[in-house]
């Protein structure tokens, strides 16, 4: 790593031999080699080391050493709040700690128990829902937010659940939030109680103790982008640096995929010869084939040929920054929101589902039937697709029912 060291010295930042590295000196060269092995460019490493020198100096002056480096990092997070380049200093410090843990120089901090470790019944519920109901991880994560509150209030022993306890919990939690959150509280609680009934841990009928939240069928109107806005979002993903973003946005806006489906897309899901791709998972618990439009296929190929890092992973889309790994559904949402910002589009609703709604309404505006839209979006119930008819009064004729009463005068 002498080339990186010389680069640092030429820039007038001789932290390699200065007091600022102090206790880090015995491991410094190995740390630089570790960064390089992970694909960090020389320029990036040089910048990291500069801020690393400032961070280690702060640790030394604050009285922290190698044996207390975890406590020192936690203290620096708060103490460096107003410091310039704070994020780079902390990022480099975090990398150094990971390096030391991998090399066995320091012991890693014990991990806090996960929610399912603290409450084993939640893990059993999630596993049962995946196997028997095909519920997605996204839905289970959302339900778990409510169920953690239930665990904290009532505990994880189903024998302590009663109609009164269940009703009191739902009413309490619903009072803290708006109508949408209240409805989610009801949905998650009912789902959990039905699991307990199905597995014989609670008496049948306890789920009926969950109070209902007032609502109107098909009441909300979906937020969506018009054709002009859709093209602006796609155009905002032009250029060699955004090949991945363009492919992701096209999958969302042309086929109406969910964020998790894009994040989990693997090479084996794409049938290039047949011009189709398989969407695996979801509530149907089976793979469903969708057509692969030309523009989506071209965008994915461009990304694979010129934009995707050389990472041995079955996932098509990976992160653009180190450390390299498959993208998550949260990253897909970030890609969409960044594209909306670049396109200058303001919307009350954002994220990947805005593009899914836009895909549905665009298909309807261009003559696709409600049944056809439901097939592409993989809706289990036709009533879900009917929601999109509300964006156009003409489309309402497809679901309008004849008036059963007498004609008016």
CSV table of C-alpha atoms in Angstrom, one decimal:
chain,number,residue,atom,x,y,z
A,1,UNK,CA,0.0,0.0,0.0
A,2,UNK,CA,3.0,2.3,-0.4
A,3,UNK,CA,1.3,4.0,-3.4
A,4,UNK,CA,-1.6,5.1,-1.2
A,5,UNK,CA,0.8,6.2,1.6
A,6,UNK,CA,2.8,8.3,-0.9
A,7,UNK,CA,-0.4,9.8,-2.2
A,8,UNK,CA,-1.3,10.9,1.3
A,9,UNK,CA,2.1,12.3,1.9
A,10,UNK,CA,2.1,14.3,-1.3
A,11,UNK,CA,-1.1,15.9,-0.3
A,12,UNK,CA,0.6,17.2,2.8
A,13,UNK,CA,-1.3,14.8,5.2
A,14,UNK,CA,1.4,12.6,6.7
A,15,UNK,CA,-1.0,10.9,9.1
A,16,UNK,CA,0.7,7.5,8.6
A,17,UNK,CA,3.6,8.4,11.0
A,18,UNK,CA,1.9,11.2,13.0
A,19,UNK,CA,0.5,11.0,16.5
A,20,UNK,CA,-3.0,11.2,15.1
A,21,UNK,CA,-3.0,7.5,14.3
A,22,UNK,CA,-1.5,6.6,17.7
A,23,UNK,CA,-2.8,3.1,18.7
A,24,UNK,CA,-3.9,2.4,15.1
A,25,UNK,CA,-0.4,2.4,13.7
A,26,UNK,CA,0.3,-1.4,14.2
A,27,UNK,CA,-2.7,-2.2,12.0
A,28,UNK,CA,-2.7,0.7,9.6
A,29,UNK,CA,-1.0,-0.9,6.6
A,30,UNK,CA,-3.2,-4.0,6.9
A,31,UNK,CA,-6.3,-1.7,7.1
A,32,UNK,CA,-5.3,0.0,3.9
A,33,UNK,CA,-4.8,-3.3,2.2
A,34,UNK,CA,-8.2,-4.5,3.5
A,35,UNK,CA,-9.9,-1.4,2.0
A,36,UNK,CA,-8.2,-2.0,-1.4
A,37,UNK,CA,-9.2,-5.6,-1.4
A,38,UNK,CA,-12.8,-4.5,-1.1
A,39,UNK,CA,-12.6,-2.4,-4.2
A,40,UNK,CA,-12.1,1.1,-2.7
A,41,UNK,CA,-10.3,3.4,-5.1
A,42,UNK,CA,-6.9,4.9,-4.1
A,43,UNK,CA,-8.5,8.4,-4.1
A,44,UNK,CA,-11.3,7.3,-1.8
A,45,UNK,CA,-8.9,5.5,0.5
A,46,UNK,CA,-6.7,8.6,0.7
A,47,UNK,CA,-9.7,10.7,1.6
A,48,UNK,CA,-10.8,8.2,4.2
A,49,UNK,CA,-7.4,8.1,5.8
A,50,UNK,CA,-7.3,11.9,6.1
A,51,UNK,CA,-10.5,12.0,8.2
A,52,UNK,CA,-9.4,8.8,9.9
A,53,UNK,CA,-6.4,10.7,11.3
A,54,UNK,CA,-8.7,13.3,12.8
A,55,UNK,CA,-11.0,10.7,14.2
A,56,UNK,CA,-8.2,8.7,15.9
A,57,UNK,CA,-6.7,12.0,17.3
A,58,UNK,CA,-10.1,12.7,18.9
A,59,UNK,CA,-10.2,9.2,20.4
A,60,UNK,CA,-6.7,9.7,21.8
A,61,UNK,CA,-7.4,13.1,23.3
A,62,UNK,CA,-10.7,11.8,24.8
A,63,UNK,CA,-8.8,9.0,26.5
A,64,UNK,CA,-10.0,6.0,24.4
A,65,UNK,CA,-7.7,3.3,23.3
A,66,UNK,CA,-7.9,0.0,21.4
A,67,UNK,CA,-9.5,-1.8,24.3
A,68,UNK,CA,-12.3,0.8,24.5
A,69,UNK,CA,-12.7,1.6,20.8
A,70,UNK,CA,-16.3,0.6,20.7
A,71,UNK,CA,-17.1,3.0,23.5
A,72,UNK,CA,-15.0,5.6,21.8
A,73,UNK,CA,-16.9,5.3,18.5
A,74,UNK,CA,-20.2,5.6,20.3
A,75,UNK,CA,-19.0,8.8,22.1
A,76,UNK,CA,-17.7,10.3,18.8
A,77,UNK,CA,-21.1,9.9,17.2
A,78,UNK,CA,-22.4,12.5,19.6
A,79,UNK,CA,-19.3,14.6,20.1
A,80,UNK,CA,-18.5,15.2,16.4
A,81,UNK,CA,-22.0,16.5,15.6
A,82,UNK,CA,-20.9,19.9,14.4
A,83,UNK,CA,-17.5,18.8,13.0
A,84,UNK,CA,-16.8,19.1,9.2
A,85,UNK,CA,-16.7,15.8,7.3
A,86,UNK,CA,-18.4,14.1,10.3
A,87,UNK,CA,-20.0,11.4,8.2
A,88,UNK,CA,-16.7,10.5,6.5
A,89,UNK,CA,-14.9,10.3,9.9
A,90,UNK,CA,-17.5,8.1,11.4
A,91,UNK,CA,-17.8,5.9,8.3
A,92,UNK,CA,-14.0,5.3,8.3
A,93,UNK,CA,-14.0,4.7,12.0
A,94,UNK,CA,-16.8,2.1,11.6
A,95,UNK,CA,-14.9,0.4,8.8
A,96,UNK,CA,-11.8,0.3,11.0
A,97,UNK,CA,-13.8,-1.4,13.7
A,98,UNK,CA,-15.2,-4.0,11.3
A,99,UNK,CA,-11.6,-4.7,10.1
A,100,UNK,CA,-10.4,-5.2,13.7
A,101,UNK,CA,-13.3,-7.5,14.4
A,102,UNK,CA,-12.6,-9.6,11.3
A,103,UNK,CA,-8.9,-9.9,12.2
A,104,UNK,CA,-9.7,-10.9,15.8
A,105,UNK,CA,-7.9,-7.9,17.2
A,106,UNK,CA,-11.0,-6.9,19.2
A,107,UNK,CA,-14.2,-8.7,20.1
A,108,UNK,CA,-17.4,-7.7,18.4
A,109,UNK,CA,-20.1,-6.2,20.5
A,110,UNK,CA,-22.8,-8.6,21.4
A,111,UNK,CA,-25.8,-8.1,19.1
A,112,UNK,CA,-29.0,-7.0,20.6
A,113,UNK,CA,-31.6,-9.8,20.4
A,114,UNK,CA,-33.9,-9.5,17.5
A,115,UNK,CA,-37.7,-9.2,17.9
A,116,UNK,CA,-38.2,-12.8,17.1
A,117,UNK,CA,-35.5,-13.9,19.5
A,118,UNK,CA,-37.1,-11.8,22.3
A,119,UNK,CA,-40.6,-13.0,21.4
A,120,UNK,CA,-40.2,-16.5,19.8
A,121,UNK,CA,-44.0,-16.6,19.1
A,122,UNK,CA,-43.5,-13.9,16.5
A,123,UNK,CA,-40.9,-16.0,14.7
A,124,UNK,CA,-43.3,-18.9,14.7
A,125,UNK,CA,-46.1,-16.7,13.4
A,126,UNK,CA,-44.0,-15.3,10.6
A,127,UNK,CA,-42.9,-18.8,9.5
A,128,UNK,CA,-46.4,-20.1,9.5
A,129,UNK,CA,-47.7,-17.2,7.5
A,130,UNK,CA,-45.0,-17.6,4.9
A,131,UNK,CA,-45.6,-21.3,4.5
A,132,UNK,CA,-49.4,-21.4,4.7
A,133,UNK,CA,-50.5,-18.0,3.5
A,134,UNK,CA,-47.7,-16.9,1.3
A,135,UNK,CA,-47.6,-13.5,3.0
A,136,UNK,CA,-44.6,-11.4,1.9
A,137,UNK,CA,-41.8,-10.2,4.1
A,138,UNK,CA,-42.9,-6.6,3.5
A,139,UNK,CA,-46.4,-7.4,4.9
A,140,UNK,CA,-45.0,-9.3,7.8
A,141,UNK,CA,-42.6,-6.5,8.7
A,142,UNK,CA,-45.5,-4.1,8.7
A,143,UNK,CA,-47.6,-6.4,10.9
A,144,UNK,CA,-44.7,-6.9,13.3
A,145,UNK,CA,-44.7,-3.2,14.2
A,146,UNK,CA,-48.2,-3.6,15.7
A,147,UNK,CA,-47.5,-7.0,17.2
A,148,UNK,CA,-44.4,-5.8,19.0
A,149,UNK,CA,-46.7,-3.3,20.9
A,150,UNK,CA,-49.1,-6.2,21.6
A,151,UNK,CA,-46.2,-8.3,23.0
A,152,UNK,CA,-45.0,-5.4,25.2
A,153,UNK,CA,-48.5,-4.7,26.6
A,154,UNK,CA,-49.9,-8.3,26.9
A,155,UNK,CA,-46.9,-10.6,26.6
A,156,UNK,CA,-46.1,-13.5,24.4
A,157,UNK,CA,-48.2,-16.1,26.2
A,158,UNK,CA,-51.5,-16.7,24.3
A,159,UNK,CA,-53.1,-18.1,27.5
A,160,UNK,CA,-53.2,-14.5,28.8
A,161,UNK,CA,-55.2,-13.3,25.8
A,162,UNK,CA,-58.9,-12.6,26.3
A,163,UNK,CA,-61.5,-10.7,24.4
A,164,UNK,CA,-61.2,-7.8,26.8
A,165,UNK,CA,-57.4,-7.6,26.6
A,166,UNK,CA,-57.5,-7.8,22.8
A,167,UNK,CA,-60.2,-5.1,22.5
A,168,UNK,CA,-58.4,-2.8,24.9
A,169,UNK,CA,-55.1,-3.1,23.0
A,170,UNK,CA,-56.7,-2.3,19.6
A,171,UNK,CA,-58.6,0.7,21.0
A,172,UNK,CA,-55.5,2.0,22.7
A,173,UNK,CA,-53.2,1.7,19.7
A,174,UNK,CA,-55.8,3.0,17.3
A,175,UNK,CA,-56.2,6.1,19.4
A,176,UNK,CA,-52.6,7.0,18.9
A,177,UNK,CA,-52.7,7.2,15.1
A,178,UNK,CA,-54.9,8.1,12.1
A,179,UNK,CA,-57.5,6.0,10.4
A,180,UNK,CA,-55.0,4.2,8.1
A,181,UNK,CA,-52.8,3.1,11.0
A,182,UNK,CA,-55.8,2.1,13.0
A,183,UNK,CA,-56.9,-0.2,10.2
A,184,UNK,CA,-53.5,-1.7,10.0
A,185,UNK,CA,-53.6,-2.3,13.8
A,186,UNK,CA,-56.9,-4.2,13.2
A,187,UNK,CA,-55.5,-6.2,10.3
A,188,UNK,CA,-52.3,-7.2,12.0
A,189,UNK,CA,-54.0,-8.2,15.3
A,190,UNK,CA,-56.6,-10.2,13.5
A,191,UNK,CA,-54.0,-12.0,11.4
A,192,UNK,CA,-52.0,-12.9,14.6
A,193,UNK,CA,-55.1,-14.1,16.5
A,194,UNK,CA,-56.3,-16.2,13.5
A,195,UNK,CA,-52.8,-17.9,13.5
A,196,UNK,CA,-53.2,-18.6,17.2
A,197,UNK,CA,-56.7,-20.1,16.6
A,198,UNK,CA,-55.4,-22.2,13.6
A,199,UNK,CA,-52.6,-23.6,15.7
A,200,UNK,CA,-54.8,-24.3,18.7
A,201,UNK,CA,-53.2,-21.8,21.0
A,202,UNK,CA,-56.3,-19.6,21.4
A,203,UNK,CA,-60.0,-20.5,21.4
A,204,UNK,CA,-61.9,-20.1,18.2
A,205,UNK,CA,-63.7,-16.8,17.8
A,206,UNK,CA,-61.3,-14.6,19.8
A,207,UNK,CA,-60.5,-12.7,16.6
A,208,UNK,CA,-64.1,-11.4,16.6
A,209,UNK,CA,-63.1,-9.4,19.7
A,210,UNK,CA,-61.1,-7.0,17.5
A,211,UNK,CA,-63.2,-3.9,16.9
A,212,UNK,CA,-63.7,-2.6,13.4
A,213,UNK,CA,-62.6,0.7,12.0
A,214,UNK,CA,-65.1,2.7,9.9
A,215,UNK,CA,-64.3,2.7,6.2
A,216,UNK,CA,-65.9,2.8,2.8
A,217,UNK,CA,-65.2,0.2,0.1
A,218,UNK,CA,-63.1,1.6,-2.7
A,219,UNK,CA,-63.3,5.0,-1.1
A,220,UNK,CA,-59.7,6.2,-1.8
A,221,UNK,CA,-58.6,7.4,-5.2
A,222,UNK,CA,-55.2,6.1,-6.2
A,223,UNK,CA,-52.4,8.6,-6.7
A,224,UNK,CA,-50.7,8.3,-10.1
A,225,UNK,CA,-48.6,10.0,-12.7
A,226,UNK,CA,-50.0,11.0,-16.1
A,227,UNK,CA,-48.2,10.0,-19.4
A,228,UNK,CA,-46.2,13.2,-19.5
A,229,UNK,CA,-45.0,12.8,-15.9
A,230,UNK,CA,-44.1,9.1,-16.5
A,231,UNK,CA,-41.8,10.1,-19.4
A,232,UNK,CA,-40.2,12.7,-17.3
A,233,UNK,CA,-39.4,10.2,-14.6
A,234,UNK,CA,-37.9,7.8,-17.2
A,235,UNK,CA,-35.9,10.6,-18.7
A,236,UNK,CA,-34.6,11.5,-15.3
A,237,UNK,CA,-32.8,8.2,-15.3
A,238,UNK,CA,-30.7,8.8,-18.4
A,239,UNK,CA,-26.9,8.6,-18.6
A,240,UNK,CA,-24.3,6.0,-18.0
A,241,UNK,CA,-24.3,6.5,-14.2
A,242,UNK,CA,-28.0,5.7,-14.0
A,243,UNK,CA,-28.3,2.5,-16.0
A,244,UNK,CA,-29.5,0.6,-13.0
A,245,UNK,CA,-32.0,3.2,-12.0
A,246,UNK,CA,-33.5,3.3,-15.5
A,247,UNK,CA,-34.0,-0.5,-15.5
A,248,UNK,CA,-35.6,-0.4,-12.0
A,249,UNK,CA,-37.9,2.4,-12.9
A,250,UNK,CA,-39.0,0.8,-16.1
A,251,UNK,CA,-39.9,-2.5,-14.3
A,252,UNK,CA,-42.0,-0.5,-11.9
A,253,UNK,CA,-43.7,1.8,-14.3
A,254,UNK,CA,-44.3,-0.6,-17.2
A,255,UNK,CA,-45.1,-3.8,-15.4
A,256,UNK,CA,-46.3,-2.4,-12.0
A,257,UNK,CA,-43.9,-4.6,-10.0
A,258,UNK,CA,-43.6,-4.2,-6.3
A,259,UNK,CA,-40.3,-2.9,-4.7
A,260,UNK,CA,-39.5,-6.3,-3.2
A,261,UNK,CA,-40.1,-8.1,-6.5
A,262,UNK,CA,-37.6,-5.8,-8.3
A,263,UNK,CA,-35.1,-6.2,-5.5
A,264,UNK,CA,-35.4,-10.0,-5.5
A,265,UNK,CA,-35.3,-10.4,-9.3
A,266,UNK,CA,-32.6,-13.0,-10.2
A,267,UNK,CA,-31.0,-13.9,-13.5
A,268,UNK,CA,-32.9,-17.2,-13.5
A,269,UNK,CA,-36.2,-15.3,-13.5
A,270,UNK,CA,-35.5,-13.9,-17.0
A,271,UNK,CA,-36.3,-15.9,-20.1
A,272,UNK,CA,-34.5,-14.0,-22.8
A,273,UNK,CA,-35.5,-16.3,-25.6
A,274,UNK,CA,-39.1,-16.3,-24.7
A,275,UNK,CA,-39.2,-12.5,-23.9
A,276,UNK,CA,-40.7,-12.9,-20.4
A,277,UNK,CA,-39.7,-12.8,-16.8
A,278,UNK,CA,-41.0,-14.8,-13.8
A,279,UNK,CA,-42.2,-13.1,-10.6
A,280,UNK,CA,-41.7,-15.5,-7.7
A,281,UNK,CA,-43.4,-15.4,-4.3
A,282,UNK,CA,-46.2,-13.3,-3.1
A,283,UNK,CA,-49.6,-14.5,-1.8
A,284,UNK,CA,-50.0,-16.9,-4.7
A,285,UNK,CA,-46.9,-18.9,-3.7
A,286,UNK,CA,-46.1,-19.6,-7.3
A,287,UNK,CA,-44.1,-18.1,-10.1
A,288,UNK,CA,-46.1,-16.0,-12.6
A,289,UNK,CA,-44.8,-15.0,-16.0
A,290,UNK,CA,-45.0,-11.5,-17.3
A,291,UNK,CA,-44.0,-10.3,-20.8
A,292,UNK,CA,-40.7,-8.6,-21.0
A,293,UNK,CA,-41.2,-5.4,-23.1
A,294,UNK,CA,-38.4,-4.3,-25.4
A,295,UNK,CA,-37.4,-1.2,-23.5
A,296,UNK,CA,-37.2,-3.0,-20.2
A,297,UNK,CA,-35.0,-5.8,-21.8
A,298,UNK,CA,-32.7,-3.2,-23.4
A,299,UNK,CA,-32.4,-1.3,-20.1
A,300,UNK,CA,-31.5,-4.5,-18.2
A,301,UNK,CA,-28.9,-5.5,-20.8
A,302,UNK,CA,-27.3,-2.1,-20.8
A,303,UNK,CA,-27.0,-2.2,-17.0
A,304,UNK,CA,-25.5,-5.7,-17.1
A,305,UNK,CA,-23.0,-4.9,-19.8
A,306,UNK,CA,-21.9,-1.4,-18.7
A,307,UNK,CA,-23.2,-0.6,-15.2
A,308,UNK,CA,-23.3,-3.7,-13.0
A,309,UNK,CA,-20.3,-4.3,-10.8
A,310,UNK,CA,-18.7,-7.7,-11.0
A,311,UNK,CA,-20.4,-9.3,-8.0
A,312,UNK,CA,-21.0,-13.0,-7.7
A,313,UNK,CA,-24.7,-12.8,-6.8
A,314,UNK,CA,-27.8,-14.3,-8.4
A,315,UNK,CA,-29.6,-11.0,-8.0
A,316,UNK,CA,-29.8,-8.7,-11.1
A,317,UNK,CA,-29.6,-5.4,-9.2
A,318,UNK,CA,-26.8,-4.6,-6.7
A,319,UNK,CA,-25.7,-1.5,-4.9
A,320,UNK,CA,-23.8,1.2,-6.6
A,321,UNK,CA,-21.5,1.8,-3.6
A,322,UNK,CA,-19.3,-0.3,-1.5
A,323,UNK,CA,-19.9,-2.7,0.1
A,324,UNK,CA,-21.4,-4.4,-2.9
A,325,UNK,CA,-24.6,-6.4,-2.2
A,326,UNK,CA,-28.0,-7.0,-3.7
A,327,UNK,CA,-30.3,-4.0,-3.3
A,328,UNK,CA,-33.2,-4.0,-0.9
A,329,UNK,CA,-36.8,-2.9,-1.3
A,330,UNK,CA,-35.9,0.2,0.6
A,331,UNK,CA,-33.2,1.0,-1.9
A,332,UNK,CA,-35.8,0.6,-4.7
A,333,UNK,CA,-37.9,3.2,-3.0
A,334,UNK,CA,-34.9,5.5,-2.7
A,335,UNK,CA,-34.2,5.1,-6.4
A,336,UNK,CA,-37.8,6.1,-7.2
A,337,UNK,CA,-37.8,9.1,-4.9
A,338,UNK,CA,-34.5,10.4,-6.3
A,339,UNK,CA,-35.9,10.1,-9.9
A,340,UNK,CA,-39.1,12.0,-8.8
A,341,UNK,CA,-36.9,14.7,-7.4
A,342,UNK,CA,-34.8,15.0,-10.5
A,343,UNK,CA,-37.9,15.1,-12.6
A,344,UNK,CA,-39.3,17.9,-10.5
A,345,UNK,CA,-42.5,16.0,-9.7
A,346,UNK,CA,-44.4,16.8,-6.5
A,347,UNK,CA,-46.8,14.1,-5.2
A,348,UNK,CA,-48.6,13.5,-2.0
A,349,UNK,CA,-47.6,9.9,-2.3
A,350,UNK,CA,-44.1,8.7,-3.3
A,351,UNK,CA,-42.1,5.6,-3.6
A,352,UNK,CA,-42.5,2.5,-5.7
A,353,UNK,CA,-46.2,2.0,-5.2
A,354,UNK,CA,-46.8,5.4,-6.9
A,355,UNK,CA,-45.3,3.9,-10.1
A,356,UNK,CA,-47.3,0.7,-9.6
A,357,UNK,CA,-50.5,2.8,-9.5
A,358,UNK,CA,-49.3,4.8,-12.5
A,359,UNK,CA,-48.7,1.6,-14.5
A,360,UNK,CA,-52.3,0.4,-13.8
A,361,UNK,CA,-53.9,3.7,-14.7
A,362,UNK,CA,-51.7,4.1,-17.8
A,363,UNK,CA,-52.8,0.6,-19.0
A,364,UNK,CA,-56.5,1.6,-18.5
A,365,UNK,CA,-56.1,4.9,-20.3
A,366,UNK,CA,-54.6,3.0,-23.3
A,367,UNK,CA,-57.5,0.6,-23.6
A,368,UNK,CA,-56.4,-2.4,-21.5
A,369,UNK,CA,-59.4,-4.0,-19.7
A,370,UNK,CA,-59.8,-4.1,-16.0
A,371,UNK,CA,-59.3,-7.9,-16.2
A,372,UNK,CA,-56.1,-7.4,-18.1
A,373,UNK,CA,-54.7,-4.9,-15.6
A,374,UNK,CA,-55.6,-7.2,-12.8
A,375,UNK,CA,-53.7,-10.0,-14.5
A,376,UNK,CA,-50.5,-7.9,-15.0
A,377,UNK,CA,-50.7,-6.6,-11.4
A,378,UNK,CA,-51.5,-10.2,-10.1
A,379,UNK,CA,-54.5,-9.1,-8.1
A,380,UNK,CA,-56.3,-11.9,-6.3
A,381,UNK,CA,-59.6,-10.1,-6.3
A,382,UNK,CA,-61.2,-8.2,-9.2
A,383,UNK,CA,-62.5,-5.6,-6.6
A,384,UNK,CA,-58.9,-4.5,-6.0
A,385,UNK,CA,-58.5,-3.7,-9.7
A,386,UNK,CA,-61.8,-1.8,-9.8
A,387,UNK,CA,-60.2,0.9,-7.6
A,388,UNK,CA,-58.3,2.1,-10.7
A,389,UNK,CA,-61.5,2.7,-12.6
A,390,UNK,CA,-62.1,5.8,-10.5
A,391,UNK,CA,-59.5,7.7,-12.3
A,392,UNK,CA,-61.7,8.0,-15.3
A,393,UNK,CA,-65.5,8.3,-15.3
A,394,UNK,CA,-65.6,6.4,-18.6
A,395,UNK,CA,-64.0,3.4,-17.0
A,396,UNK,CA,-66.7,3.3,-14.3
A,397,UNK,CA,-69.1,2.0,-16.9
A,398,UNK,CA,-67.3,-1.4,-16.8
A,399,UNK,CA,-68.2,-1.9,-13.1
A,400,UNK,CA,-71.5,0.1,-12.9
A,401,UNK,CA,-74.4,-1.9,-11.8
A,402,UNK,CA,-78.0,-1.3,-13.0
A,403,UNK,CA,-80.3,0.6,-10.6
A,404,UNK,CA,-82.6,-1.9,-9.0
A,405,UNK,CA,-85.3,0.7,-8.0
A,406,UNK,CA,-87.9,2.6,-9.9
A,407,UNK,CA,-86.9,5.2,-12.5
A,408,UNK,CA,-87.3,8.7,-11.3
A,409,UNK,CA,-89.9,11.1,-12.8
